[in-house]
Amino acid sequence: MNHKIARLQFITHSTAQSTPAEQARQVLEGGCQWIQLRMKKHCDEEILAEAEKIKALKVSFNFTFIINDNPKLALQCGADGVHLGKQDCSPIEARQLLGDKFIIGGTANTIDDVIRLTEQGVDYIGLGPFRFTATKENLSPVLGLDGYQRILEEMKAQNINLPVVGIGGVEQSDVDSLRKTGLHGLAISSAIWQKASIVSTTKEWLQAIEQTIISTERIS
């Protein structure tokens, strides 16, 4: 089943200043249409409570709602899908539980990861990290621009056409060069929620991505 994969994906982060649901509302007000709820150090009950608050925003906003790591919670709260890390259950297991209507994404750091995830039926791939980021613990080796270029070229050579989303320490100044590698989009966390105005920062990210789409189409 083909799913629409947003070019800007926001990943929540629990902070003393704002809850994931508060961050989600502001990002949605800025025009983002993809929210991934990521609460690594919280129990299922806390995650479900926050998920219900985010899901309630669908009354006012049109967006895709993804749960990080846990397919069972995604099913329980009625999310649109799940994003699986390298240490989580396999996409095959998640698909058996969720069915074809749910979006399943997977994290990759190498071309071997990409091939494995493709064979296991994911809908999109989160490839990274681009550079060091303090948002995520147990970070995989940093890829950098050359790493993205190499992996995306290998995907093309092997006729792998899944949408690939860059993640990990990406800043707005990186958008143009990263999009030219062939990335479908970007997943952003701290580069949005740490800013004084989440709404205006989200708008800036969307504008930057849209400009690269236009310029890339002109080149091709």
PDB file of C-alpha atoms in Angstrom:
ATOM      1  CA  MET A   1       0.000   0.000   0.000  1.00  0.00           C
ATOM      2  CA  ASN A   2       1.390   3.410  -0.980  1.00  0.00           C
ATOM      3  CA  HIS A   3       1.467   5.991   1.797  1.00  0.00           C
ATOM      4  CA  LYS A   4       2.177   9.702   1.549  1.00  0.00           C
ATOM      5  CA  ILE A   5       5.459  10.387   3.328  1.00  0.00           C
ATOM      6  CA  ALA A   6       5.900  14.011   4.410  1.00  0.00           C
ATOM      7  CA  ARG A   7       9.053  15.879   3.427  1.00  0.00           C
ATOM      8  CA  LEU A   8       9.265  17.516   6.864  1.00  0.00           C
ATOM      9  CA  GLN A   9       8.818  15.222   9.845  1.00  0.00           C
ATOM     10  CA  PHE A  10       8.880  16.532  13.405  1.00  0.00           C
ATOM     11  CA  ILE A  11      10.078  14.314  16.253  1.00  0.00           C
ATOM     12  CA  THR A  12       8.942  15.378  19.723  1.00  0.00           C
ATOM     13  CA  HIS A  13      11.254  15.659  22.696  1.00  0.00           C
ATOM     14  CA  SER A  14      10.195  15.869  26.342  1.00  0.00           C
ATOM     15  CA  THR A  15      11.591  19.018  27.963  1.00  0.00           C
ATOM     16  CA  ALA A  16      10.991  21.076  31.075  1.00  0.00           C
ATOM     17  CA  GLN A  17       9.763  23.910  28.854  1.00  0.00           C
ATOM     18  CA  SER A  18       7.172  22.068  26.765  1.00  0.00           C
ATOM     19  CA  THR A  19       5.405  18.723  26.511  1.00  0.00           C
ATOM     20  CA  PRO A  20       5.356  16.703  23.275  1.00  0.00           C
ATOM     21  CA  ALA A  21       1.707  17.640  22.739  1.00  0.00           C
ATOM     22  CA  GLU A  22       2.486  21.343  23.161  1.00  0.00           C
ATOM     23  CA  GLN A  23       5.358  21.037  20.689  1.00  0.00           C
ATOM     24  CA  ALA A  24       3.113  19.166  18.266  1.00  0.00           C
ATOM     25  CA  ARG A  25       0.437  21.863  18.307  1.00  0.00           C
ATOM     26  CA  GLN A  26       2.946  24.618  17.548  1.00  0.00           C
ATOM     27  CA  VAL A  27       4.609  22.635  14.760  1.00  0.00           C
ATOM     28  CA  LEU A  28       1.206  21.916  13.223  1.00  0.00           C
ATOM     29  CA  GLU A  29       0.348  25.611  13.428  1.00  0.00           C
ATOM     30  CA  GLY A  30       3.546  26.191  11.452  1.00  0.00           C
ATOM     31  CA  GLY A  31       2.303  23.899   8.686  1.00  0.00           C
ATOM     32  CA  CYS A  32       4.068  20.599   9.400  1.00  0.00           C
ATOM     33  CA  GLN A  33       1.929  17.543   8.649  1.00  0.00           C
ATOM     34  CA  TRP A  34       3.912  14.750  10.294  1.00  0.00           C
ATOM     35  CA  ILE A  35       4.399  14.212  14.029  1.00  0.00           C
ATOM     36  CA  GLN A  36       6.434  11.384  15.533  1.00  0.00           C
ATOM     37  CA  LEU A  37       5.908  10.953  19.269  1.00  0.00           C
ATOM     38  CA  ARG A  38       9.215   9.978  20.839  1.00  0.00           C
ATOM     39  CA  MET A  39       9.272   9.462  24.623  1.00  0.00           C
ATOM     40  CA  LYS A  40      12.173   7.112  25.303  1.00  0.00           C
ATOM     41  CA  LYS A  41      12.275   7.333  29.102  1.00  0.00           C
ATOM     42  CA  HIS A  42       8.561   7.163  29.844  1.00  0.00           C
ATOM     43  CA  CYS A  43       6.217   4.294  30.681  1.00  0.00           C
ATOM     44  CA  ASP A  44       3.457   3.124  28.347  1.00  0.00           C
ATOM     45  CA  GLU A  45       0.764   4.895  30.366  1.00  0.00           C
ATOM     46  CA  GLU A  46       2.531   8.256  30.049  1.00  0.00           C
ATOM     47  CA  ILE A  47       3.103   7.742  26.326  1.00  0.00           C
ATOM     48  CA  LEU A  48      -0.542   6.815  25.763  1.00  0.00           C
ATOM     49  CA  ALA A  49      -1.732   9.872  27.679  1.00  0.00           C
ATOM     50  CA  GLU A  50       0.419  12.159  25.533  1.00  0.00           C
ATOM     51  CA  ALA A  51      -0.578  10.281  22.377  1.00  0.00           C
ATOM     52  CA  GLU A  52      -4.252  10.927  23.095  1.00  0.00           C
ATOM     53  CA  LYS A  53      -3.548  14.658  23.409  1.00  0.00           C
ATOM     54  CA  ILE A  54      -1.724  14.690  20.078  1.00  0.00           C
ATOM     55  CA  LYS A  55      -4.360  12.585  18.358  1.00  0.00           C
ATOM     56  CA  ALA A  56      -7.008  15.060  19.554  1.00  0.00           C
ATOM     57  CA  LEU A  57      -5.267  17.707  17.443  1.00  0.00           C
ATOM     58  CA  LYS A  58      -6.558  15.900  14.335  1.00  0.00           C
ATOM     59  CA  VAL A  59      -9.846  17.715  14.924  1.00  0.00           C
ATOM     60  CA  SER A  60      -8.081  20.942  13.928  1.00  0.00           C
ATOM     61  CA  PHE A  61      -5.136  19.772  11.806  1.00  0.00           C
ATOM     62  CA  ASN A  62      -4.544  17.300   8.981  1.00  0.00           C
ATOM     63  CA  PHE A  63      -1.405  15.329   9.820  1.00  0.00           C
ATOM     64  CA  THR A  64       0.189  11.902  10.007  1.00  0.00           C
ATOM     65  CA  PHE A  65       0.762  10.648  13.556  1.00  0.00           C
ATOM     66  CA  ILE A  66       3.596   8.190  14.161  1.00  0.00           C
ATOM     67  CA  ILE A  67       4.572   6.425  17.388  1.00  0.00           C
ATOM     68  CA  ASN A  68       8.258   5.749  17.987  1.00  0.00           C
ATOM     69  CA  ASP A  69       9.416   2.177  18.670  1.00  0.00           C
ATOM     70  CA  ASN A  70       6.211   0.471  19.827  1.00  0.00           C
ATOM     71  CA  PRO A  71       3.708  -1.062  17.329  1.00  0.00           C
ATOM     72  CA  LYS A  72       1.367  -2.185  20.116  1.00  0.00           C
ATOM     73  CA  LEU A  73       1.062   1.363  21.434  1.00  0.00           C
ATOM     74  CA  ALA A  74       0.549   2.653  17.888  1.00  0.00           C
ATOM     75  CA  LEU A  75      -2.358   0.247  17.470  1.00  0.00           C
ATOM     76  CA  GLN A  76      -3.759   0.961  20.910  1.00  0.00           C
ATOM     77  CA  CYS A  77      -3.841   4.740  20.518  1.00  0.00           C
ATOM     78  CA  GLY A  78      -5.009   4.715  16.899  1.00  0.00           C
ATOM     79  CA  ALA A  79      -1.916   6.332  15.416  1.00  0.00           C
ATOM     80  CA  ASP A  80      -1.208   6.242  11.681  1.00  0.00           C
ATOM     81  CA  GLY A  81       1.964   4.227  12.026  1.00  0.00           C
ATOM     82  CA  VAL A  82       5.172   3.396  13.850  1.00  0.00           C
ATOM     83  CA  HIS A  83       8.859   4.152  13.388  1.00  0.00           C
ATOM     84  CA  LEU A  84      11.161   1.292  14.376  1.00  0.00           C
ATOM     85  CA  GLY A  85      14.726   1.713  15.587  1.00  0.00           C
ATOM     86  CA  LYS A  86      17.466  -0.823  14.914  1.00  0.00           C
ATOM     87  CA  GLN A  87      16.905  -2.481  18.300  1.00  0.00           C
ATOM     88  CA  ASP A  88      13.109  -2.677  18.066  1.00  0.00           C
ATOM     89  CA  CYS A  89      10.942  -5.486  16.689  1.00  0.00           C
ATOM     90  CA  SER A  90      11.239  -6.275  12.991  1.00  0.00           C
ATOM     91  CA  PRO A  91       9.009  -4.538  10.421  1.00  0.00           C
ATOM     92  CA  ILE A  92       7.637  -7.977   9.538  1.00  0.00           C
ATOM     93  CA  GLU A  93       6.349  -8.462  13.094  1.00  0.00           C
ATOM     94  CA  ALA A  94       4.967  -4.923  13.128  1.00  0.00           C
ATOM     95  CA  ARG A  95       3.175  -5.471   9.818  1.00  0.00           C
ATOM     96  CA  GLN A  96       1.597  -8.683  11.085  1.00  0.00           C
ATOM     97  CA  LEU A  97       0.207  -6.758  14.040  1.00  0.00           C
ATOM     98  CA  LEU A  98      -0.781  -3.533  12.290  1.00  0.00           C
ATOM     99  CA  GLY A  99      -1.746  -4.547   8.753  1.00  0.00           C
ATOM    100  CA  ASP A 100      -1.230  -2.710   5.478  1.00  0.00           C
ATOM    101  CA  LYS A 101      -3.066   0.491   6.381  1.00  0.00           C
ATOM    102  CA  PHE A 102      -0.450   1.503   8.947  1.00  0.00           C
ATOM    103  CA  ILE A 103       2.775   3.277   7.978  1.00  0.00           C
ATOM    104  CA  ILE A 104       5.954   1.522   9.083  1.00  0.00           C
ATOM    105  CA  GLY A 105       9.296   3.302   8.982  1.00  0.00           C
ATOM    106  CA  GLY A 106      12.714   1.993   9.931  1.00  0.00           C
ATOM    107  CA  THR A 107      16.067   3.440  10.957  1.00  0.00           C
ATOM    108  CA  ALA A 108      19.123   2.746   8.788  1.00  0.00           C
ATOM    109  CA  ASN A 109      22.815   3.631   9.042  1.00  0.00           C
ATOM    110  CA  THR A 110      24.265   1.504   6.224  1.00  0.00           C
ATOM    111  CA  ILE A 111      23.267   0.187   2.811  1.00  0.00           C
ATOM    112  CA  ASP A 112      22.888  -3.257   4.413  1.00  0.00           C
ATOM    113  CA  ASP A 113      20.322  -1.766   6.804  1.00  0.00           C
ATOM    114  CA  VAL A 114      18.491  -0.249   3.841  1.00  0.00           C
ATOM    115  CA  ILE A 115      18.393  -3.561   1.972  1.00  0.00           C
ATOM    116  CA  ARG A 116      17.168  -5.430   5.056  1.00  0.00           C
ATOM    117  CA  LEU A 117      14.416  -2.890   5.744  1.00  0.00           C
ATOM    118  CA  THR A 118      13.350  -2.916   2.102  1.00  0.00           C
ATOM    119  CA  GLU A 119      13.056  -6.696   2.144  1.00  0.00           C
ATOM    120  CA  GLN A 120      11.032  -6.466   5.365  1.00  0.00           C
ATOM    121  CA  GLY A 121       8.481  -4.153   3.795  1.00  0.00           C
ATOM    122  CA  VAL A 122       8.933  -0.720   5.374  1.00  0.00           C
ATOM    123  CA  ASP A 123       7.210   2.291   3.804  1.00  0.00           C
ATOM    124  CA  TYR A 124      10.088   4.703   4.333  1.00  0.00           C
ATOM    125  CA  ILE A 125      13.597   4.813   5.771  1.00  0.00           C
ATOM    126  CA  GLY A 126      15.074   7.221   8.308  1.00  0.00           C
ATOM    127  CA  LEU A 127      18.763   7.403   7.353  1.00  0.00           C
ATOM    128  CA  GLY A 128      21.304   8.857   9.751  1.00  0.00           C
ATOM    129  CA  PRO A 129      22.736  10.364  11.722  1.00  0.00           C
ATOM    130  CA  PHE A 130      23.912  13.175   9.472  1.00  0.00           C
ATOM    131  CA  ARG A 131      26.107  14.580  12.233  1.00  0.00           C
ATOM    132  CA  PHE A 132      26.414  14.257  16.012  1.00  0.00           C
ATOM    133  CA  THR A 133      23.252  15.025  17.942  1.00  0.00           C
ATOM    134  CA  ALA A 134      22.660  15.069  21.687  1.00  0.00           C
ATOM    135  CA  THR A 135      18.960  14.281  21.154  1.00  0.00           C
ATOM    136  CA  LYS A 136      19.631  10.565  20.705  1.00  0.00           C
ATOM    137  CA  GLU A 137      21.660   8.223  22.912  1.00  0.00           C
ATOM    138  CA  ASN A 138      23.742   5.280  21.578  1.00  0.00           C
ATOM    139  CA  LEU A 139      24.320   7.082  18.307  1.00  0.00           C
ATOM    140  CA  SER A 140      25.296   5.087  15.211  1.00  0.00           C
ATOM    141  CA  PRO A 141      28.349   6.209  13.183  1.00  0.00           C
ATOM    142  CA  VAL A 142      27.888   9.666  11.680  1.00  0.00           C
ATOM    143  CA  LEU A 143      27.303   9.559   7.903  1.00  0.00           C
ATOM    144  CA  GLY A 144      27.958  13.108   6.770  1.00  0.00           C
ATOM    145  CA  LEU A 145      27.162  14.311   3.264  1.00  0.00           C
ATOM    146  CA  ASP A 146      29.457  11.750   1.617  1.00  0.00           C
ATOM    147  CA  GLY A 147      27.744   8.917   3.468  1.00  0.00           C
ATOM    148  CA  TYR A 148      24.318   9.986   2.262  1.00  0.00           C
ATOM    149  CA  GLN A 149      25.572  10.353  -1.292  1.00  0.00           C
ATOM    150  CA  ARG A 150      27.156   6.896  -1.245  1.00  0.00           C
ATOM    151  CA  ILE A 151      24.139   5.083   0.213  1.00  0.00           C
ATOM    152  CA  LEU A 152      21.592   6.818  -2.013  1.00  0.00           C
ATOM    153  CA  GLU A 153      23.663   6.084  -5.120  1.00  0.00           C
ATOM    154  CA  GLU A 154      23.862   2.424  -4.080  1.00  0.00           C
ATOM    155  CA  MET A 155      20.093   2.368  -3.570  1.00  0.00           C
ATOM    156  CA  LYS A 156      19.622   3.703  -7.081  1.00  0.00           C
ATOM    157  CA  ALA A 157      22.003   1.084  -8.478  1.00  0.00           C
ATOM    158  CA  GLN A 158      19.998  -1.651  -6.756  1.00  0.00           C
ATOM    159  CA  ASN A 159      16.665  -0.152  -7.874  1.00  0.00           C
ATOM    160  CA  ILE A 160      15.497   0.565  -4.327  1.00  0.00           C
ATOM    161  CA  ASN A 161      12.933   3.348  -4.574  1.00  0.00           C
ATOM    162  CA  LEU A 162      11.764   3.840  -0.996  1.00  0.00           C
ATOM    163  CA  PRO A 163      11.502   7.413   0.344  1.00  0.00           C
ATOM    164  CA  VAL A 164      14.562   8.208   2.464  1.00  0.00           C
ATOM    165  CA  VAL A 165      14.397  10.815   5.213  1.00  0.00           C
ATOM    166  CA  GLY A 166      17.582  12.321   6.622  1.00  0.00           C
ATOM    167  CA  ILE A 167      17.899  12.578  10.386  1.00  0.00           C
ATOM    168  CA  GLY A 168      20.374  13.555  13.063  1.00  0.00           C
ATOM    169  CA  GLY A 169      21.828  17.003  13.671  1.00  0.00           C
ATOM    170  CA  VAL A 170      20.465  18.552  10.477  1.00  0.00           C
ATOM    171  CA  GLU A 171      20.344  22.369  10.343  1.00  0.00           C
ATOM    172  CA  GLN A 172      18.512  24.614   7.879  1.00  0.00           C
ATOM    173  CA  SER A 173      21.791  25.463   6.158  1.00  0.00           C
ATOM    174  CA  ASP A 174      22.134  21.756   5.257  1.00  0.00           C
ATOM    175  CA  VAL A 175      18.828  21.472   3.395  1.00  0.00           C
ATOM    176  CA  ASP A 176      20.053  22.337  -0.097  1.00  0.00           C
ATOM    177  CA  SER A 177      23.081  20.023  -0.097  1.00  0.00           C
ATOM    178  CA  LEU A 178      21.184  17.136   1.511  1.00  0.00           C
ATOM    179  CA  ARG A 179      18.240  17.335  -0.868  1.00  0.00           C
ATOM    180  CA  LYS A 180      20.653  17.234  -3.820  1.00  0.00           C
ATOM    181  CA  THR A 181      21.770  13.763  -2.682  1.00  0.00           C
ATOM    182  CA  GLY A 182      18.284  12.495  -3.498  1.00  0.00           C
ATOM    183  CA  LEU A 183      16.764  12.514  -0.018  1.00  0.00           C
ATOM    184  CA  HIS A 184      12.980  12.622   0.015  1.00  0.00           C
ATOM    185  CA  GLY A 185      12.801  14.714   3.169  1.00  0.00           C
ATOM    186  CA  LEU A 186      14.128  15.488   6.635  1.00  0.00           C
ATOM    187  CA  ALA A 187      13.198  14.528  10.192  1.00  0.00           C
ATOM    188  CA  ILE A 188      13.869  17.359  12.634  1.00  0.00           C
ATOM    189  CA  SER A 189      13.710  17.601  16.407  1.00  0.00           C
ATOM    190  CA  SER A 190      15.925  19.980  18.420  1.00  0.00           C
ATOM    191  CA  ALA A 191      16.522  22.350  15.490  1.00  0.00           C
ATOM    192  CA  ILE A 192      12.831  23.213  15.839  1.00  0.00           C
ATOM    193  CA  TRP A 193      11.802  22.755  19.463  1.00  0.00           C
ATOM    194  CA  GLN A 194      14.852  24.562  20.869  1.00  0.00           C
ATOM    195  CA  LYS A 195      14.005  27.760  18.998  1.00  0.00           C
ATOM    196  CA  ALA A 196      12.164  30.700  20.557  1.00  0.00           C
ATOM    197  CA  SER A 197       9.264  30.393  18.109  1.00  0.00           C
ATOM    198  CA  ILE A 198       8.443  26.843  17.085  1.00  0.00           C
ATOM    199  CA  VAL A 199       5.713  28.057  14.729  1.00  0.00           C
ATOM    200  CA  SER A 200       7.882  30.443  12.711  1.00  0.00           C
ATOM    201  CA  THR A 201      10.837  28.037  12.707  1.00  0.00           C
ATOM    202  CA  THR A 202       8.624  25.300  11.269  1.00  0.00           C
ATOM    203  CA  LYS A 203       7.505  27.664   8.515  1.00  0.00           C
ATOM    204  CA  GLU A 204      11.162  28.429   7.727  1.00  0.00           C
ATOM    205  CA  TRP A 205      11.983  24.717   7.435  1.00  0.00           C
ATOM    206  CA  LEU A 206       9.035  24.095   5.128  1.00  0.00           C
ATOM    207  CA  GLN A 207      10.013  27.043   2.947  1.00  0.00           C
ATOM    208  CA  ALA A 208      13.632  25.853   2.744  1.00  0.00           C
ATOM    209  CA  ILE A 209      12.557  22.346   1.732  1.00  0.00           C
ATOM    210  CA  GLU A 210      10.045  23.657  -0.816  1.00  0.00           C
ATOM    211  CA  GLN A 211      12.711  25.853  -2.421  1.00  0.00           C
ATOM    212  CA  THR A 212      15.046  22.872  -2.841  1.00  0.00           C
ATOM    213  CA  ILE A 213      12.244  20.839  -4.440  1.00  0.00           C
ATOM    214  CA  ILE A 214      11.656  23.598  -6.995  1.00  0.00           C
ATOM    215  CA  SER A 215      15.376  24.010  -7.764  1.00  0.00           C
ATOM    216  CA  THR A 216      15.913  20.242  -8.011  1.00  0.00           C
ATOM    217  CA  GLU A 217      12.997  19.890 -10.439  1.00  0.00           C
ATOM    218  CA  ARG A 218      14.450  22.670 -12.598  1.00  0.00           C
ATOM    219  CA  ILE A 219      17.836  20.927 -12.722  1.00  0.00           C
ATOM    220  CA  SER A 220      16.279  17.578 -13.681  1.00  0.00           C
TER     221      SER A 220
END
